[in-house]
PDB file of C-alpha atoms in Angstrom:
ATOM      1  CA  UNK A   1      -5.726 -23.378 -27.257  1.00 83.00           C
ATOM      2  CA  UNK A   2      -2.366 -23.062 -26.337  1.00 89.00           C
ATOM      3  CA  UNK A   3      -2.855 -19.139 -26.005  1.00 91.00           C
ATOM      4  CA  UNK A   4      -5.874 -19.947 -23.423  1.00 95.00           C
ATOM      5  CA  UNK A   5      -3.618 -21.997 -21.551  1.00 93.00           C
ATOM      6  CA  UNK A   6      -1.043 -19.931 -21.277  1.00 95.00           C
ATOM      7  CA  UNK A   7      -1.934 -16.177 -21.732  1.00 95.00           C
ATOM      8  CA  UNK A   8      -3.234 -13.619 -19.302  1.00 94.00           C
ATOM      9  CA  UNK A   9      -6.421 -13.025 -18.637  1.00 93.00           C
ATOM     10  CA  UNK A  10      -6.721 -10.559 -21.388  1.00 95.00           C
ATOM     11  CA  UNK A  11      -5.608 -12.851 -23.511  1.00 96.00           C
ATOM     12  CA  UNK A  12      -8.124 -15.586 -22.441  1.00 97.00           C
ATOM     13  CA  UNK A  13     -10.787 -12.933 -22.812  1.00 97.00           C
ATOM     14  CA  UNK A  14      -9.797 -11.880 -26.692  1.00 97.00           C
ATOM     15  CA  UNK A  15     -10.171 -15.865 -26.893  1.00 97.00           C
ATOM     16  CA  UNK A  16     -13.622 -16.329 -25.573  1.00 97.00           C
ATOM     17  CA  UNK A  17     -14.674 -13.617 -27.533  1.00 97.00           C
ATOM     18  CA  UNK A  18     -12.990 -14.040 -30.423  1.00 96.00           C
ATOM     19  CA  UNK A  19     -14.790 -18.000 -30.367  1.00 96.00           C
ATOM     20  CA  UNK A  20     -18.039 -15.522 -31.065  1.00 96.00           C
ATOM     21  CA  UNK A  21     -16.325 -14.611 -34.737  1.00 95.00           C
ATOM     22  CA  UNK A  22     -16.691 -18.487 -35.699  1.00 93.00           C
ATOM     23  CA  UNK A  23     -19.773 -19.405 -37.978  1.00 90.00           C
ATOM     24  CA  UNK A  24     -20.935 -22.772 -37.736  1.00 90.00           C
ATOM     25  CA  UNK A  25     -17.071 -24.048 -36.875  1.00 92.00           C
ATOM     26  CA  UNK A  26     -16.189 -27.193 -37.833  1.00 93.00           C
ATOM     27  CA  UNK A  27     -16.505 -30.030 -35.041  1.00 95.00           C
ATOM     28  CA  UNK A  28     -12.787 -30.005 -33.628  1.00 94.00           C
ATOM     29  CA  UNK A  29     -13.149 -25.932 -33.220  1.00 93.00           C
ATOM     30  CA  UNK A  30     -16.439 -26.473 -31.786  1.00 96.00           C
ATOM     31  CA  UNK A  31     -15.152 -29.596 -29.499  1.00 97.00           C
ATOM     32  CA  UNK A  32     -12.256 -26.890 -28.432  1.00 96.00           C
ATOM     33  CA  UNK A  33     -14.171 -23.704 -28.515  1.00 97.00           C
ATOM     34  CA  UNK A  34     -16.503 -25.585 -25.604  1.00 98.00           C
ATOM     35  CA  UNK A  35     -13.619 -26.900 -23.337  1.00 97.00           C
ATOM     36  CA  UNK A  36     -12.612 -23.716 -23.724  1.00 97.00           C
ATOM     37  CA  UNK A  37     -15.709 -21.930 -22.267  1.00 98.00           C
ATOM     38  CA  UNK A  38     -16.511 -24.458 -19.375  1.00 98.00           C
ATOM     39  CA  UNK A  39     -12.970 -23.860 -18.449  1.00 97.00           C
ATOM     40  CA  UNK A  40     -13.539 -20.522 -18.194  1.00 98.00           C
ATOM     41  CA  UNK A  41     -17.353 -21.152 -16.176  1.00 98.00           C
ATOM     42  CA  UNK A  42     -15.545 -22.749 -13.879  1.00 97.00           C
ATOM     43  CA  UNK A  43     -12.900 -19.942 -12.744  1.00 95.00           C
ATOM     44  CA  UNK A  44     -14.164 -17.150 -10.124  1.00 94.00           C
ATOM     45  CA  UNK A  45     -12.882 -14.299 -12.292  1.00 96.00           C
ATOM     46  CA  UNK A  46     -15.523 -12.231 -13.400  1.00 98.00           C
ATOM     47  CA  UNK A  47     -14.456 -10.844 -16.589  1.00 98.00           C
ATOM     48  CA  UNK A  48     -13.183 -14.425 -18.194  1.00 97.00           C
ATOM     49  CA  UNK A  49     -17.091 -15.731 -17.049  1.00 98.00           C
ATOM     50  CA  UNK A  50     -18.714 -13.122 -18.555  1.00 98.00           C
ATOM     51  CA  UNK A  51     -16.629 -13.715 -21.918  1.00 98.00           C
ATOM     52  CA  UNK A  52     -17.687 -17.118 -21.807  1.00 98.00           C
ATOM     53  CA  UNK A  53     -21.110 -16.620 -22.175  1.00 98.00           C
ATOM     54  CA  UNK A  54     -21.150 -15.280 -25.463  1.00 98.00           C
ATOM     55  CA  UNK A  55     -22.833 -16.041 -29.020  1.00 97.00           C
ATOM     56  CA  UNK A  56     -20.254 -19.394 -29.175  1.00 98.00           C
ATOM     57  CA  UNK A  57     -21.806 -20.466 -25.866  1.00 98.00           C
ATOM     58  CA  UNK A  58     -25.403 -19.275 -27.242  1.00 97.00           C
ATOM     59  CA  UNK A  59     -25.287 -21.713 -29.718  1.00 97.00           C
ATOM     60  CA  UNK A  60     -23.405 -24.558 -29.076  1.00 97.00           C
ATOM     61  CA  UNK A  61     -23.501 -25.129 -24.445  1.00 98.00           C
ATOM     62  CA  UNK A  62     -26.055 -27.918 -23.929  1.00 98.00           C
ATOM     63  CA  UNK A  63     -29.248 -26.732 -21.822  1.00 98.00           C
ATOM     64  CA  UNK A  64     -27.613 -27.743 -18.476  1.00 97.00           C
ATOM     65  CA  UNK A  65     -23.786 -26.223 -18.540  1.00 98.00           C
ATOM     66  CA  UNK A  66     -25.805 -22.783 -20.558  1.00 98.00           C
ATOM     67  CA  UNK A  67     -28.507 -22.425 -17.197  1.00 98.00           C
ATOM     68  CA  UNK A  68     -25.810 -23.316 -14.785  1.00 98.00           C
ATOM     69  CA  UNK A  69     -23.167 -20.220 -16.535  1.00 98.00           C
ATOM     70  CA  UNK A  70     -26.311 -17.521 -16.619  1.00 98.00           C
ATOM     71  CA  UNK A  71     -26.848 -18.681 -12.333  1.00 96.00           C
ATOM     72  CA  UNK A  72     -23.156 -18.376 -12.177  1.00 97.00           C
ATOM     73  CA  UNK A  73     -23.568 -14.629 -13.625  1.00 97.00           C
ATOM     74  CA  UNK A  74     -26.475 -14.004 -10.706  1.00 95.00           C
ATOM     75  CA  UNK A  75     -24.147 -15.109  -8.240  1.00 94.00           C
ATOM     76  CA  UNK A  76     -21.296 -13.485  -9.352  1.00 96.00           C
ATOM     77  CA  UNK A  77     -22.776  -9.765  -9.919  1.00 95.00           C
ATOM     78  CA  UNK A  78     -22.007 -10.357 -13.141  1.00 97.00           C
ATOM     79  CA  UNK A  79     -25.244  -8.678 -15.057  1.00 96.00           C
ATOM     80  CA  UNK A  80     -27.511 -10.828 -17.304  1.00 96.00           C
ATOM     81  CA  UNK A  81     -26.881  -8.286 -20.143  1.00 95.00           C
ATOM     82  CA  UNK A  82     -24.054  -9.746 -21.200  1.00 96.00           C
ATOM     83  CA  UNK A  83     -25.783 -13.615 -21.898  1.00 97.00           C
ATOM     84  CA  UNK A  84     -26.158 -14.005 -25.205  1.00 97.00           C
ATOM     85  CA  UNK A  85     -28.920 -15.438 -26.124  1.00 96.00           C
ATOM     86  CA  UNK A  86     -30.624 -15.090 -22.597  1.00 95.00           C
ATOM     87  CA  UNK A  87     -34.441 -14.353 -24.185  1.00 92.00           C
ATOM     88  CA  UNK A  88     -33.899 -17.455 -26.790  1.00 94.00           C
ATOM     89  CA  UNK A  89     -32.484 -19.371 -24.050  1.00 95.00           C
ATOM     90  CA  UNK A  90     -33.988 -18.884 -20.691  1.00 94.00           C
ATOM     91  CA  UNK A  91     -36.549 -21.493 -20.179  1.00 94.00           C
ATOM     92  CA  UNK A  92     -38.805 -22.933 -16.935  1.00 93.00           C
ATOM     93  CA  UNK A  93     -35.779 -25.042 -15.544  1.00 95.00           C
ATOM     94  CA  UNK A  94     -33.631 -21.583 -15.483  1.00 96.00           C
ATOM     95  CA  UNK A  95     -36.692 -19.513 -13.936  1.00 94.00           C
ATOM     96  CA  UNK A  96     -36.644 -22.523 -11.352  1.00 94.00           C
ATOM     97  CA  UNK A  97     -33.397 -22.923 -10.747  1.00 95.00           C
ATOM     98  CA  UNK A  98     -33.587 -18.985 -10.380  1.00 95.00           C
ATOM     99  CA  UNK A  99     -36.113 -19.287  -7.893  1.00 94.00           C
ATOM    100  CA  UNK A 100     -34.409 -21.670  -5.831  1.00 95.00           C
ATOM    101  CA  UNK A 101     -31.344 -19.665  -5.825  1.00 95.00           C
ATOM    102  CA  UNK A 102     -33.657 -17.055  -4.064  1.00 94.00           C
ATOM    103  CA  UNK A 103     -35.299 -18.646  -1.929  1.00 95.00           C
ATOM    104  CA  UNK A 104     -31.782 -19.672  -0.325  1.00 96.00           C
ATOM    105  CA  UNK A 105     -30.688 -15.948  -0.892  1.00 95.00           C
ATOM    106  CA  UNK A 106     -33.901 -14.774   1.527  1.00 96.00           C
ATOM    107  CA  UNK A 107     -33.121 -17.799   3.761  1.00 98.00           C
ATOM    108  CA  UNK A 108     -29.769 -16.780   4.432  1.00 97.00           C
ATOM    109  CA  UNK A 109     -31.167 -13.302   5.121  1.00 97.00           C
ATOM    110  CA  UNK A 110     -29.029 -12.274   1.745  1.00 96.00           C
ATOM    111  CA  UNK A 111     -30.081  -9.861  -0.677  1.00 95.00           C
ATOM    112  CA  UNK A 112     -31.668 -11.523  -3.817  1.00 94.00           C
ATOM    113  CA  UNK A 113     -29.633  -9.802  -6.681  1.00 93.00           C
ATOM    114  CA  UNK A 114     -32.307  -7.709  -8.856  1.00 91.00           C
ATOM    115  CA  UNK A 115     -30.665  -9.787 -12.195  1.00 90.00           C
ATOM    116  CA  UNK A 116     -33.220 -13.001 -10.862  1.00 90.00           C
ATOM    117  CA  UNK A 117     -36.138 -11.073 -11.794  1.00 87.00           C
ATOM    118  CA  UNK A 118     -35.046 -10.820 -15.371  1.00 85.00           C
ATOM    119  CA  UNK A 119     -34.960 -15.500 -14.588  1.00 87.00           C
ATOM    120  CA  UNK A 120     -37.608 -16.063 -12.392  1.00 72.00           C
ATOM    121  CA  UNK A 121     -40.412 -13.688 -13.952  1.00 65.00           C
ATOM    122  CA  UNK A 122     -40.726 -17.076 -16.726  1.00 59.00           C
ATOM    123  CA  UNK A 123     -41.647 -18.787 -14.045  1.00 51.00           C
ATOM    124  CA  UNK A 124     -45.055 -16.741 -13.210  1.00 46.00           C
ATOM    125  CA  UNK A 125     -45.949 -16.042 -16.211  1.00 48.00           C
TER     126      UNK A 125
END
């Protein structure tokens, strides 16, 4: 935790990527990892957000936090290809959230990011 908290951006990304290497983390490690991922997902640094959505997040974030992390990627222009487990975890609720986001963008006269189609396709299927 200390390296993440006191580290520079590169060190923070390294810590987040390191979480992916921990197989079946014990409860204290899991909780610490979730805290770090949640912190990174509150940031506006695209590299930090992308690093936060690795395998650890795919396996341990609850559905609500994971969905919002995925949409934050779209909002920040981060390609969804960086999101680990997207195919396995994407669900109808994420598709509905993506559709609402696309509707808001169109209503504001803003372009709809291409990656939203990856999420919205599920709702139409």
